[in-house]
PDB file of C-alpha atoms in Angstrom:
ATOM      1  CA  MET A  15       4.187  -5.080  24.978  1.00 51.00           C
ATOM      2  CA  SER A  16       2.646  -5.255  21.534  1.00 75.00           C
ATOM      3  CA  ASP A  17       1.189  -8.762  21.735  1.00 92.00           C
ATOM      4  CA  ALA A  18      -1.428  -8.143  24.395  1.00 96.00           C
ATOM      5  CA  LEU A  19      -4.653 -10.092  24.722  1.00 97.00           C
ATOM      6  CA  VAL A  20      -7.468  -7.564  24.416  1.00 97.00           C
ATOM      7  CA  ILE A  21     -10.855  -8.478  25.855  1.00 97.00           C
ATOM      8  CA  ALA A  22     -13.665  -5.924  25.978  1.00 96.00           C
ATOM      9  CA  GLY A  23     -11.164  -3.125  25.410  1.00 95.00           C
ATOM     10  CA  LYS A  24      -8.838  -4.120  28.240  1.00 96.00           C
ATOM     11  CA  SER A  25      -5.313  -5.437  27.652  1.00 97.00           C
ATOM     12  CA  TYR A  26      -3.780  -8.430  29.399  1.00 97.00           C
ATOM     13  CA  GLN A  27      -0.197  -9.659  29.186  1.00 97.00           C
ATOM     14  CA  SER A  28      -1.046 -13.255  30.068  1.00 97.00           C
ATOM     15  CA  ARG A  29      -2.982 -15.441  27.667  1.00 98.00           C
ATOM     16  CA  LEU A  30      -3.517 -18.086  30.310  1.00 98.00           C
ATOM     17  CA  LEU A  31      -6.720 -17.791  32.317  1.00 98.00           C
ATOM     18  CA  VAL A  32      -7.156 -20.096  35.270  1.00 97.00           C
ATOM     19  CA  GLY A  33      -9.842 -21.386  37.559  1.00 96.00           C
ATOM     20  CA  THR A  34      -9.623 -21.371  41.338  1.00 96.00           C
ATOM     21  CA  GLY A  35     -11.383 -24.648  42.160  1.00 93.00           C
ATOM     22  CA  LYS A  36     -10.273 -28.123  43.221  1.00 93.00           C
ATOM     23  CA  TYR A  37      -7.108 -27.078  45.070  1.00 94.00           C
ATOM     24  CA  ALA A  38      -6.065 -28.597  48.392  1.00 91.00           C
ATOM     25  CA  ASP A  39      -6.348 -25.236  50.172  1.00 93.00           C
ATOM     26  CA  PHE A  40      -6.228 -21.498  49.525  1.00 93.00           C
ATOM     27  CA  THR A  41      -2.439 -21.358  50.006  1.00 94.00           C
ATOM     28  CA  GLN A  42      -1.967 -23.848  47.186  1.00 95.00           C
ATOM     29  CA  THR A  43      -4.531 -22.007  45.076  1.00 96.00           C
ATOM     30  CA  ARG A  44      -2.578 -18.788  45.455  1.00 97.00           C
ATOM     31  CA  ALA A  45       0.806 -20.436  44.785  1.00 97.00           C
ATOM     32  CA  ALA A  46      -0.475 -22.131  41.615  1.00 97.00           C
ATOM     33  CA  ILE A  47      -2.076 -18.971  40.306  1.00 98.00           C
ATOM     34  CA  ASP A  48       1.093 -16.984  40.952  1.00 97.00           C
ATOM     35  CA  ALA A  49       3.110 -19.629  39.080  1.00 98.00           C
ATOM     36  CA  SER A  50       0.649 -19.522  36.168  1.00 98.00           C
ATOM     37  CA  GLY A  51       1.085 -15.779  35.727  1.00 98.00           C
ATOM     38  CA  ALA A  52      -2.655 -15.515  35.066  1.00 98.00           C
ATOM     39  CA  GLU A  53      -4.291 -12.113  35.401  1.00 98.00           C
ATOM     40  CA  ILE A  54      -7.854 -13.309  34.855  1.00 97.00           C
ATOM     41  CA  ILE A  55      -9.160 -15.891  37.311  1.00 97.00           C
ATOM     42  CA  THR A  56     -12.549 -17.551  37.357  1.00 97.00           C
ATOM     43  CA  VAL A  57     -14.642 -17.837  40.505  1.00 96.00           C
ATOM     44  CA  ALA A  58     -17.959 -19.517  41.217  1.00 96.00           C
ATOM     45  CA  ILE A  59     -20.931 -17.916  42.958  1.00 96.00           C
ATOM     46  CA  ARG A  60     -22.443 -20.039  45.702  1.00 95.00           C
ATOM     47  CA  ARG A  61     -24.779 -19.777  48.677  1.00 95.00           C
ATOM     48  CA  THR A  62     -23.019 -18.427  51.755  1.00 92.00           C
ATOM     49  CA  ASN A  63     -22.820 -20.743  54.750  1.00 86.00           C
ATOM     50  CA  ILE A  64     -25.139 -19.227  57.296  1.00 82.00           C
ATOM     51  CA  GLY A  65     -24.294 -19.504  60.966  1.00 74.00           C
ATOM     52  CA  GLN A  66     -21.179 -21.635  60.588  1.00 68.00           C
ATOM     53  CA  ASN A  67     -17.560 -20.592  60.794  1.00 64.00           C
ATOM     54  CA  ALA A  68     -18.219 -16.895  60.682  1.00 63.00           C
ATOM     55  CA  ASN A  69     -14.490 -16.283  60.603  1.00 70.00           C
ATOM     56  CA  GLU A  70     -13.426 -18.928  58.116  1.00 76.00           C
ATOM     57  CA  PRO A  71     -11.042 -17.573  55.480  1.00 82.00           C
ATOM     58  CA  SER A  72     -12.453 -16.752  52.087  1.00 87.00           C
ATOM     59  CA  LEU A  73     -11.032 -17.026  48.608  1.00 90.00           C
ATOM     60  CA  LEU A  74     -11.051 -13.252  48.355  1.00 89.00           C
ATOM     61  CA  ASP A  75      -8.585 -12.985  51.245  1.00 90.00           C
ATOM     62  CA  TYR A  76      -6.047 -15.031  49.280  1.00 94.00           C
ATOM     63  CA  LEU A  77      -6.819 -13.634  45.832  1.00 94.00           C
ATOM     64  CA  PRO A  78      -7.815 -10.000  46.343  1.00 93.00           C
ATOM     65  CA  PRO A  79      -9.939  -8.596  43.515  1.00 91.00           C
ATOM     66  CA  SER A  80      -7.537  -5.638  43.479  1.00 92.00           C
ATOM     67  CA  GLU A  81      -4.746  -7.933  42.200  1.00 95.00           C
ATOM     68  CA  PHE A  82      -6.672  -9.987  39.656  1.00 96.00           C
ATOM     69  CA  THR A  83      -9.455  -9.596  37.146  1.00 96.00           C
ATOM     70  CA  TYR A  84     -12.244 -11.770  38.462  1.00 96.00           C
ATOM     71  CA  LEU A  85     -14.256 -13.762  35.995  1.00 97.00           C
ATOM     72  CA  PRO A  86     -17.359 -14.965  37.827  1.00 97.00           C
ATOM     73  CA  ASN A  87     -18.817 -18.036  36.174  1.00 97.00           C
ATOM     74  CA  THR A  88     -22.147 -19.806  35.978  1.00 97.00           C
ATOM     75  CA  ALA A  89     -20.755 -23.280  36.546  1.00 94.00           C
ATOM     76  CA  GLY A  90     -23.469 -25.712  37.532  1.00 93.00           C
ATOM     77  CA  CYS A  91     -26.280 -23.753  35.865  1.00 97.00           C
ATOM     78  CA  TYR A  92     -28.567 -25.764  33.595  1.00 97.00           C
ATOM     79  CA  SER A  93     -30.904 -22.995  32.448  1.00 98.00           C
ATOM     80  CA  ALA A  94     -30.531 -19.528  30.992  1.00 98.00           C
ATOM     81  CA  GLU A  95     -32.567 -18.157  33.889  1.00 97.00           C
ATOM     82  CA  ASP A  96     -30.275 -19.566  36.586  1.00 97.00           C
ATOM     83  CA  ALA A  97     -27.191 -18.370  34.701  1.00 98.00           C
ATOM     84  CA  VAL A  98     -28.543 -14.841  34.370  1.00 98.00           C
ATOM     85  CA  ARG A  99     -29.584 -14.707  38.039  1.00 97.00           C
ATOM     86  CA  THR A 100     -26.159 -15.969  39.102  1.00 97.00           C
ATOM     87  CA  LEU A 101     -24.333 -13.304  37.116  1.00 98.00           C
ATOM     88  CA  ARG A 102     -26.606 -10.517  38.329  1.00 98.00           C
ATOM     89  CA  LEU A 103     -25.620 -11.595  41.850  1.00 97.00           C
ATOM     90  CA  ALA A 104     -21.958 -11.651  40.797  1.00 97.00           C
ATOM     91  CA  ARG A 105     -22.221  -8.148  39.412  1.00 97.00           C
ATOM     92  CA  GLU A 106     -23.636  -6.910  42.719  1.00 96.00           C
ATOM     93  CA  LEU A 107     -21.108  -8.946  44.714  1.00 95.00           C
ATOM     94  CA  LEU A 108     -18.127  -7.541  42.820  1.00 94.00           C
ATOM     95  CA  ASP A 109     -19.203  -3.886  42.700  1.00 93.00           C
ATOM     96  CA  ASP A 110     -20.813  -3.585  39.264  1.00 94.00           C
ATOM     97  CA  HIS A 111     -18.304  -5.962  37.691  1.00 93.00           C
ATOM     98  CA  ARG A 112     -19.254  -6.614  34.041  1.00 97.00           C
ATOM     99  CA  LEU A 113     -16.795  -9.213  32.728  1.00 98.00           C
ATOM    100  CA  VAL A 114     -18.291 -12.678  33.186  1.00 98.00           C
ATOM    101  CA  LYS A 115     -17.977 -16.249  32.022  1.00 98.00           C
ATOM    102  CA  LEU A 116     -21.241 -17.712  30.829  1.00 98.00           C
ATOM    103  CA  GLU A 117     -21.655 -21.459  30.736  1.00 97.00           C
ATOM    104  CA  VAL A 118     -24.928 -23.320  30.680  1.00 98.00           C
ATOM    105  CA  LEU A 119     -24.635 -27.059  30.959  1.00 96.00           C
ATOM    106  CA  GLY A 120     -26.897 -29.636  29.383  1.00 96.00           C
ATOM    107  CA  ASP A 121     -25.956 -32.882  31.059  1.00 94.00           C
ATOM    108  CA  PRO A 122     -24.619 -33.631  34.547  1.00 93.00           C
ATOM    109  CA  ASN A 123     -22.566 -36.629  33.421  1.00 94.00           C
ATOM    110  CA  THR A 124     -20.652 -35.116  30.533  1.00 92.00           C
ATOM    111  CA  LEU A 125     -21.055 -31.423  31.488  1.00 92.00           C
ATOM    112  CA  TYR A 126     -21.651 -30.815  27.788  1.00 94.00           C
ATOM    113  CA  PRO A 127     -22.921 -27.267  27.157  1.00 96.00           C
ATOM    114  CA  ASN A 128     -26.556 -26.584  26.286  1.00 97.00           C
ATOM    115  CA  VAL A 129     -26.114 -24.158  23.405  1.00 97.00           C
ATOM    116  CA  MET A 130     -29.799 -23.185  23.147  1.00 97.00           C
ATOM    117  CA  GLU A 131     -29.881 -22.026  26.767  1.00 98.00           C
ATOM    118  CA  THR A 132     -26.426 -20.475  26.364  1.00 98.00           C
ATOM    119  CA  ILE A 133     -27.642 -18.358  23.459  1.00 98.00           C
ATOM    120  CA  ALA A 134     -30.759 -17.275  25.356  1.00 98.00           C
ATOM    121  CA  ALA A 135     -28.696 -16.262  28.402  1.00 98.00           C
ATOM    122  CA  ALA A 136     -26.107 -14.460  26.256  1.00 98.00           C
ATOM    123  CA  LYS A 137     -28.826 -12.312  24.661  1.00 98.00           C
ATOM    124  CA  THR A 138     -30.177 -11.215  28.049  1.00 98.00           C
ATOM    125  CA  LEU A 139     -26.748 -10.581  29.556  1.00 98.00           C
ATOM    126  CA  VAL A 140     -25.463  -8.536  26.617  1.00 98.00           C
ATOM    127  CA  LYS A 141     -28.645  -6.451  26.740  1.00 98.00           C
ATOM    128  CA  GLU A 142     -28.009  -5.810  30.442  1.00 98.00           C
ATOM    129  CA  GLY A 143     -24.486  -4.545  29.770  1.00 98.00           C
ATOM    130  CA  PHE A 144     -22.475  -7.601  30.741  1.00 98.00           C
ATOM    131  CA  GLU A 145     -19.217  -8.368  28.921  1.00 98.00           C
ATOM    132  CA  VAL A 146     -19.779 -12.011  28.186  1.00 98.00           C
ATOM    133  CA  MET A 147     -17.025 -14.541  27.635  1.00 98.00           C
ATOM    134  CA  VAL A 148     -19.012 -17.554  26.597  1.00 98.00           C
ATOM    135  CA  TYR A 149     -18.219 -21.232  26.985  1.00 97.00           C
ATOM    136  CA  THR A 150     -19.697 -23.306  24.194  1.00 97.00           C
ATOM    137  CA  SER A 151     -19.317 -26.401  22.068  1.00 96.00           C
ATOM    138  CA  ASP A 152     -16.845 -26.378  19.175  1.00 95.00           C
ATOM    139  CA  ASP A 153     -19.642 -25.747  16.664  1.00 97.00           C
ATOM    140  CA  PRO A 154     -18.535 -22.921  14.337  1.00 97.00           C
ATOM    141  CA  ILE A 155     -22.099 -21.790  13.588  1.00 97.00           C
ATOM    142  CA  ILE A 156     -22.994 -21.445  17.260  1.00 97.00           C
ATOM    143  CA  ALA A 157     -19.705 -19.653  17.911  1.00 97.00           C
ATOM    144  CA  LYS A 158     -20.533 -17.143  15.191  1.00 97.00           C
ATOM    145  CA  GLN A 159     -24.041 -16.618  16.536  1.00 98.00           C
ATOM    146  CA  LEU A 160     -22.649 -15.923  20.004  1.00 98.00           C
ATOM    147  CA  GLU A 161     -20.303 -13.358  18.467  1.00 98.00           C
ATOM    148  CA  ASP A 162     -23.194 -11.739  16.586  1.00 98.00           C
ATOM    149  CA  ILE A 163     -25.187 -11.478  19.839  1.00 98.00           C
ATOM    150  CA  GLY A 164     -22.368  -9.330  21.209  1.00 98.00           C
ATOM    151  CA  CYS A 165     -20.252 -11.642  23.360  1.00 98.00           C
ATOM    152  CA  VAL A 166     -16.728 -10.285  23.921  1.00 98.00           C
ATOM    153  CA  ALA A 167     -14.990 -13.661  23.596  1.00 98.00           C
ATOM    154  CA  VAL A 168     -16.044 -17.122  22.515  1.00 98.00           C
ATOM    155  CA  MET A 169     -14.617 -20.095  24.377  1.00 98.00           C
ATOM    156  CA  PRO A 170     -15.157 -23.455  22.693  1.00 97.00           C
ATOM    157  CA  LEU A 171     -14.235 -26.626  24.542  1.00 95.00           C
ATOM    158  CA  ALA A 172     -11.146 -28.599  23.539  1.00 93.00           C
ATOM    159  CA  SER A 173     -12.830 -31.622  25.109  1.00 92.00           C
ATOM    160  CA  LEU A 174     -15.244 -32.090  27.983  1.00 92.00           C
ATOM    161  CA  ILE A 175     -14.849 -30.199  31.275  1.00 88.00           C
ATOM    162  CA  GLY A 176     -12.438 -31.949  33.617  1.00 86.00           C
ATOM    163  CA  SER A 177     -11.670 -34.712  31.114  1.00 90.00           C
ATOM    164  CA  GLY A 178      -8.094 -33.737  30.299  1.00 89.00           C
ATOM    165  CA  MET A 179      -8.598 -35.352  26.888  1.00 92.00           C
ATOM    166  CA  GLY A 180      -6.862 -32.528  25.024  1.00 94.00           C
ATOM    167  CA  ILE A 181      -7.861 -31.000  21.711  1.00 94.00           C
ATOM    168  CA  LEU A 182     -10.166 -33.459  20.027  1.00 93.00           C
ATOM    169  CA  ASN A 183     -11.254 -31.403  17.043  1.00 94.00           C
ATOM    170  CA  PRO A 184      -8.537 -28.981  15.951  1.00 95.00           C
ATOM    171  CA  TRP A 185     -10.280 -28.540  12.599  1.00 95.00           C
ATOM    172  CA  ASN A 186     -13.426 -27.131  14.137  1.00 95.00           C
ATOM    173  CA  LEU A 187     -11.364 -24.848  16.362  1.00 96.00           C
ATOM    174  CA  GLN A 188      -9.517 -23.627  13.289  1.00 96.00           C
ATOM    175  CA  ILE A 189     -12.773 -22.815  11.505  1.00 97.00           C
ATOM    176  CA  ILE A 190     -14.030 -20.953  14.577  1.00 97.00           C
ATOM    177  CA  ILE A 191     -10.776 -18.989  14.863  1.00 97.00           C
ATOM    178  CA  GLU A 192     -10.703 -18.121  11.159  1.00 97.00           C
ATOM    179  CA  SER A 193     -14.231 -16.770  11.100  1.00 96.00           C
ATOM    180  CA  ALA A 194     -14.242 -14.954  14.459  1.00 97.00           C
ATOM    181  CA  ASN A 195     -13.647 -11.248  14.924  1.00 97.00           C
ATOM    182  CA  ILE A 196     -13.473 -11.584  18.718  1.00 98.00           C
ATOM    183  CA  PRO A 197     -10.907 -13.518  20.778  1.00 98.00           C
ATOM    184  CA  VAL A 198     -11.328 -17.293  20.704  1.00 98.00           C
ATOM    185  CA  LEU A 199     -10.098 -19.052  23.828  1.00 98.00           C
ATOM    186  CA  VAL A 200     -10.041 -22.772  24.418  1.00 97.00           C
ATOM    187  CA  ASP A 201     -11.882 -23.497  27.644  1.00 94.00           C
ATOM    188  CA  ALA A 202     -11.990 -26.991  29.124  1.00 90.00           C
ATOM    189  CA  GLY A 203     -10.335 -30.239  28.221  1.00 91.00           C
ATOM    190  CA  VAL A 204      -6.682 -29.243  28.272  1.00 94.00           C
ATOM    191  CA  GLY A 205      -4.742 -31.937  30.128  1.00 95.00           C
ATOM    192  CA  CYS A 206      -1.073 -31.100  29.863  1.00 96.00           C
ATOM    193  CA  ALA A 207       1.286 -28.399  28.648  1.00 97.00           C
ATOM    194  CA  SER A 208       1.491 -29.682  25.074  1.00 97.00           C
ATOM    195  CA  ASP A 209      -2.320 -29.434  24.783  1.00 96.00           C
ATOM    196  CA  ALA A 210      -2.118 -25.761  25.739  1.00 97.00           C
ATOM    197  CA  ALA A 211       0.697 -25.165  23.245  1.00 98.00           C
ATOM    198  CA  ILE A 212      -1.297 -26.835  20.464  1.00 97.00           C
ATOM    199  CA  ALA A 213      -4.310 -24.633  21.222  1.00 97.00           C
ATOM    200  CA  MET A 214      -2.146 -21.541  20.949  1.00 98.00           C
ATOM    201  CA  GLU A 215      -0.471 -22.793  17.760  1.00 97.00           C
ATOM    202  CA  LEU A 216      -3.904 -23.159  16.214  1.00 96.00           C
ATOM    203  CA  GLY A 217      -4.274 -19.420  16.746  1.00 97.00           C
ATOM    204  CA  CYS A 218      -6.318 -19.287  19.897  1.00 98.00           C
ATOM    205  CA  ALA A 219      -6.133 -15.966  21.701  1.00 98.00           C
ATOM    206  CA  GLY A 220      -5.804 -17.739  25.016  1.00 98.00           C
ATOM    207  CA  VAL A 221      -6.519 -20.815  27.075  1.00 98.00           C
ATOM    208  CA  LEU A 222      -8.681 -21.175  30.169  1.00 97.00           C
ATOM    209  CA  MET A 223      -8.087 -24.146  32.442  1.00 96.00           C
ATOM    210  CA  ASN A 224      -8.594 -25.343  35.995  1.00 95.00           C
ATOM    211  CA  THR A 225      -8.396 -29.100  36.472  1.00 94.00           C
ATOM    212  CA  ALA A 226      -5.241 -29.555  34.362  1.00 95.00           C
ATOM    213  CA  ILE A 227      -3.380 -27.542  36.987  1.00 97.00           C
ATOM    214  CA  ALA A 228      -5.327 -28.374  40.150  1.00 96.00           C
ATOM    215  CA  ALA A 229      -5.387 -32.134  39.512  1.00 94.00           C
ATOM    216  CA  ALA A 230      -1.711 -32.414  38.553  1.00 96.00           C
ATOM    217  CA  ARG A 231       0.473 -34.274  41.059  1.00 97.00           C
ATOM    218  CA  ASP A 232       2.288 -30.969  41.611  1.00 97.00           C
ATOM    219  CA  PRO A 233      -0.157 -28.182  40.767  1.00 98.00           C
ATOM    220  CA  VAL A 234       2.313 -25.336  41.247  1.00 98.00           C
ATOM    221  CA  LEU A 235       4.870 -26.950  38.930  1.00 98.00           C
ATOM    222  CA  MET A 236       2.152 -27.634  36.342  1.00 98.00           C
ATOM    223  CA  ALA A 237       0.966 -24.031  36.576  1.00 98.00           C
ATOM    224  CA  GLY A 238       4.461 -22.894  35.587  1.00 98.00           C
ATOM    225  CA  ALA A 239       4.532 -25.438  32.754  1.00 98.00           C
ATOM    226  CA  MET A 240       1.218 -24.125  31.437  1.00 98.00           C
ATOM    227  CA  LYS A 241       2.490 -20.548  31.527  1.00 98.00           C
ATOM    228  CA  LYS A 242       5.482 -21.521  29.398  1.00 98.00           C
ATOM    229  CA  ALA A 243       3.384 -23.673  27.066  1.00 98.00           C
ATOM    230  CA  VAL A 244       0.934 -20.871  26.361  1.00 98.00           C
ATOM    231  CA  GLU A 245       3.789 -18.438  25.732  1.00 98.00           C
ATOM    232  CA  ALA A 246       5.677 -20.922  23.536  1.00 98.00           C
ATOM    233  CA  GLY A 247       2.536 -21.822  21.614  1.00 98.00           C
ATOM    234  CA  ARG A 248       1.748 -18.167  21.010  1.00 98.00           C
ATOM    235  CA  GLU A 249       5.248 -17.396  19.762  1.00 97.00           C
ATOM    236  CA  SER A 250       5.221 -20.495  17.575  1.00 98.00           C
ATOM    237  CA  PHE A 251       1.913 -19.350  16.065  1.00 97.00           C
ATOM    238  CA  LEU A 252       3.223 -15.822  15.446  1.00 97.00           C
ATOM    239  CA  ALA A 253       6.494 -17.126  13.997  1.00 97.00           C
ATOM    240  CA  GLY A 254       4.666 -19.257  11.434  1.00 96.00           C
ATOM    241  CA  ARG A 255       5.616 -22.880  11.161  1.00 94.00           C
ATOM    242  CA  MET A 256       7.571 -24.378   8.255  1.00 92.00           C
ATOM    243  CA  ALA A 257       5.618 -26.307   5.678  1.00 91.00           C
ATOM    244  CA  LYS A 258       5.187 -30.014   6.308  1.00 91.00           C
ATOM    245  CA  LYS A 259       6.516 -32.383   3.692  1.00 90.00           C
ATOM    246  CA  LEU A 260       6.891 -36.108   3.696  1.00 91.00           C
ATOM    247  CA  TYR A 261      10.679 -35.866   3.097  1.00 89.00           C
ATOM    248  CA  SER A 262      13.177 -33.233   2.160  1.00 81.00           C
ATOM    249  CA  ALA A 263      16.114 -33.252  -0.245  1.00 81.00           C
ATOM    250  CA  SER A 264      17.397 -30.136   1.517  1.00 84.00           C
ATOM    251  CA  PRO A 265      19.557 -31.094   4.542  1.00 86.00           C
ATOM    252  CA  SER A 266      20.415 -28.452   7.104  1.00 89.00           C
ATOM    253  CA  SER A 267      24.158 -28.895   6.635  1.00 90.00           C
ATOM    254  CA  PRO A 268      25.969 -27.772   3.457  1.00 90.00           C
ATOM    255  CA  THR A 269      26.089 -30.316   0.656  1.00 87.00           C
ATOM    256  CA  THR A 270      29.406 -28.921  -0.619  1.00 90.00           C
ATOM    257  CA  GLY A 271      32.891 -29.047   0.930  1.00 91.00           C
ATOM    258  CA  MET A 272      32.623 -32.664   1.924  1.00 90.00           C
ATOM    259  CA  ILE A 273      35.913 -34.466   2.573  1.00 92.00           C
ATOM    260  CA  GLY A 274      37.196 -37.233   0.368  1.00 85.00           C
TER     261      GLY A 274
ATOM    262  CA  MET B  22     -39.589 -12.122  71.544  1.00 52.00           C
ATOM    263  CA  LYS B  23     -40.031 -14.674  68.835  1.00 58.00           C
ATOM    264  CA  SER B  24     -42.057 -13.749  65.793  1.00 63.00           C
ATOM    265  CA  SER B  25     -44.254 -16.061  63.795  1.00 74.00           C
ATOM    266  CA  MET B  26     -42.832 -14.730  60.563  1.00 87.00           C
ATOM    267  CA  GLN B  27     -40.833 -17.072  58.441  1.00 93.00           C
ATOM    268  CA  ILE B  28     -38.710 -16.517  55.339  1.00 94.00           C
ATOM    269  CA  PHE B  29     -36.557 -18.774  53.215  1.00 96.00           C
ATOM    270  CA  VAL B  30     -32.807 -18.175  53.212  1.00 95.00           C
ATOM    271  CA  ASN B  31     -30.775 -20.172  50.727  1.00 96.00           C
ATOM    272  CA  GLY B  32     -33.627 -22.623  50.417  1.00 95.00           C
ATOM    273  CA  LYS B  33     -34.025 -23.132  54.161  1.00 94.00           C
ATOM    274  CA  ALA B  34     -37.092 -22.082  56.172  1.00 94.00           C
ATOM    275  CA  THR B  35     -35.877 -19.502  58.662  1.00 92.00           C
ATOM    276  CA  PRO B  36     -37.949 -17.952  61.465  1.00 91.00           C
ATOM    277  CA  LEU B  37     -37.332 -14.248  61.905  1.00 88.00           C
ATOM    278  CA  PRO B  38     -36.463 -12.926  65.387  1.00 82.00           C
ATOM    279  CA  ALA B  39     -38.674  -9.851  64.918  1.00 82.00           C
ATOM    280  CA  GLU B  40     -41.895  -9.006  63.095  1.00 79.00           C
ATOM    281  CA  ALA B  41     -40.431  -6.036  61.260  1.00 86.00           C
ATOM    282  CA  MET B  42     -36.959  -6.538  59.927  1.00 92.00           C
ATOM    283  CA  SER B  43     -34.871  -4.955  57.200  1.00 95.00           C
ATOM    284  CA  VAL B  44     -32.423  -6.862  55.042  1.00 96.00           C
ATOM    285  CA  LEU B  45     -29.641  -5.034  56.891  1.00 95.00           C
ATOM    286  CA  ALA B  46     -30.954  -6.243  60.262  1.00 94.00           C
ATOM    287  CA  LEU B  47     -31.072  -9.797  58.948  1.00 94.00           C
ATOM    288  CA  VAL B  48     -27.482  -9.522  57.671  1.00 94.00           C
ATOM    289  CA  GLU B  49     -26.402  -8.362  61.145  1.00 92.00           C
ATOM    290  CA  HIS B  50     -28.467 -11.070  62.815  1.00 91.00           C
ATOM    291  CA  MET B  51     -26.762 -13.702  60.669  1.00 90.00           C
ATOM    292  CA  GLN B  52     -23.330 -12.293  61.502  1.00 90.00           C
ATOM    293  CA  LEU B  53     -22.609 -11.514  57.871  1.00 90.00           C
ATOM    294  CA  THR B  54     -21.748  -7.869  58.435  1.00 89.00           C
ATOM    295  CA  GLY B  55     -18.549  -6.955  56.604  1.00 86.00           C
ATOM    296  CA  LYS B  56     -18.597 -10.165  54.548  1.00 88.00           C
ATOM    297  CA  ARG B  57     -18.603  -9.805  50.809  1.00 90.00           C
ATOM    298  CA  ILE B  58     -22.048 -11.073  49.910  1.00 94.00           C
ATOM    299  CA  ALA B  59     -24.801 -10.346  47.414  1.00 96.00           C
ATOM    300  CA  ILE B  60     -28.489 -10.832  48.056  1.00 97.00           C
ATOM    301  CA  GLU B  61     -31.367 -11.707  45.782  1.00 97.00           C
ATOM    302  CA  ARG B  62     -34.922 -11.346  47.128  1.00 97.00           C
ATOM    303  CA  ASN B  63     -37.720 -13.117  45.307  1.00 97.00           C
ATOM    304  CA  GLY B  64     -35.680 -13.171  42.121  1.00 95.00           C
ATOM    305  CA  ASP B  65     -34.481  -9.561  42.205  1.00 96.00           C
ATOM    306  CA  ILE B  66     -31.147  -8.178  43.378  1.00 97.00           C
ATOM    307  CA  VAL B  67     -31.213  -6.130  46.578  1.00 97.00           C
ATOM    308  CA  PRO B  68     -28.395  -3.599  46.094  1.00 96.00           C
ATOM    309  CA  ARG B  69     -26.173  -3.193  49.163  1.00 94.00           C
ATOM    310  CA  SER B  70     -27.154   0.471  49.279  1.00 94.00           C
ATOM    311  CA  GLN B  71     -30.771  -0.566  49.896  1.00 96.00           C
ATOM    312  CA  PHE B  72     -30.236  -3.157  52.645  1.00 95.00           C
ATOM    313  CA  ALA B  73     -31.471  -0.734  55.313  1.00 95.00           C
ATOM    314  CA  GLU B  74     -34.624   0.268  53.420  1.00 96.00           C
ATOM    315  CA  VAL B  75     -35.893  -3.075  52.178  1.00 96.00           C
ATOM    316  CA  GLN B  76     -38.227  -4.676  54.721  1.00 95.00           C
ATOM    317  CA  LEU B  77     -38.616  -8.444  54.733  1.00 94.00           C
ATOM    318  CA  GLN B  78     -42.075  -9.909  54.154  1.00 94.00           C
ATOM    319  CA  ALA B  79     -43.398 -13.293  55.185  1.00 93.00           C
ATOM    320  CA  ASP B  80     -42.329 -16.098  52.832  1.00 94.00           C
ATOM    321  CA  ASP B  81     -39.660 -13.995  51.125  1.00 96.00           C
ATOM    322  CA  LYS B  82     -37.150 -16.114  49.300  1.00 97.00           C
ATOM    323  CA  LEU B  83     -33.614 -14.847  49.819  1.00 96.00           C
ATOM    324  CA  GLU B  84     -30.451 -16.045  48.179  1.00 97.00           C
ATOM    325  CA  ILE B  85     -27.302 -14.906  49.956  1.00 96.00           C
ATOM    326  CA  VAL B  86     -24.165 -15.700  47.961  1.00 96.00           C
ATOM    327  CA  GLY B  87     -20.428 -15.203  47.909  1.00 94.00           C
ATOM    328  CA  ALA B  88     -17.487 -16.031  45.648  1.00 94.00           C
ATOM    329  CA  VAL B  89     -15.841 -19.446  45.982  1.00 93.00           C
ATOM    330  CA  GLY B  90     -13.194 -21.346  44.046  1.00 92.00           C
ATOM    331  CA  GLY B  91     -14.342 -22.563  40.660  1.00 91.00           C
ATOM    332  CA  GLY B  92     -13.293 -23.107  37.068  1.00 86.00           C
TER     333      GLY B  92
END
């Protein structure tokens, strides 16, 4: 297919990236991710439970790394150092896996990103050969700096993580998209299918979401809705919308051949 | 035989069952063999290929992690 999403030289057919958290169980996680059609899925890196439930099922049993592109994240990290350490562990865990999602938070209540720490971590990670997809605020200057550092994709928030508030500043996103030479993906804040479609219509290369699907009343149904919304939004963007005007003297039906 | 050596695993003080112990022996002792894990020792990654060679020292700080659901 010609309209592939290309990240760090690799092509993907799906422009919807999804998280794997907050589901009722692994069966539901798998069903929702299948319905979403996502090829790239985010995972978190956490301390292993020692000495308990040695045989408890793991996420990897339900979502084998051979079937998906894993995107290990740094969720919960509040410093560049912790984020870098986490992703070094992820790289070892996933057999020299390079593609990662960097996020460094600045505030536990809002989960707003700390862009200073994000930039510091991005510099280290790029130097160490990571392919960094970076979560950030919707500040166009910061987005450009992250691109200049060598990140492979920049992922501004639509609104705060887990808020479902939708796209609060389409104008900033548009500026980021227009000036970027790497894929721009909206990450965080999408609440429903129309939000995802709007992000794609703005020209985003893709959308990353977790809570919008996992916290829906029917996550599997919502995952399918998001898949369609991202596809519809992409096609709508490529097709090029008609110009807006307050009114039109040009009806869709012929003005000639009227009876009477 | 109980040793007096103690290390920290995932933030928790953990007595070691033997005085001399490799990372591999600890992984086996903790029944983590075959699990997909990654280990950091005192801030540095211990590659899986070196589990057998790296010997634990008193007060080592280990982080043993895996992948879990997240967004």
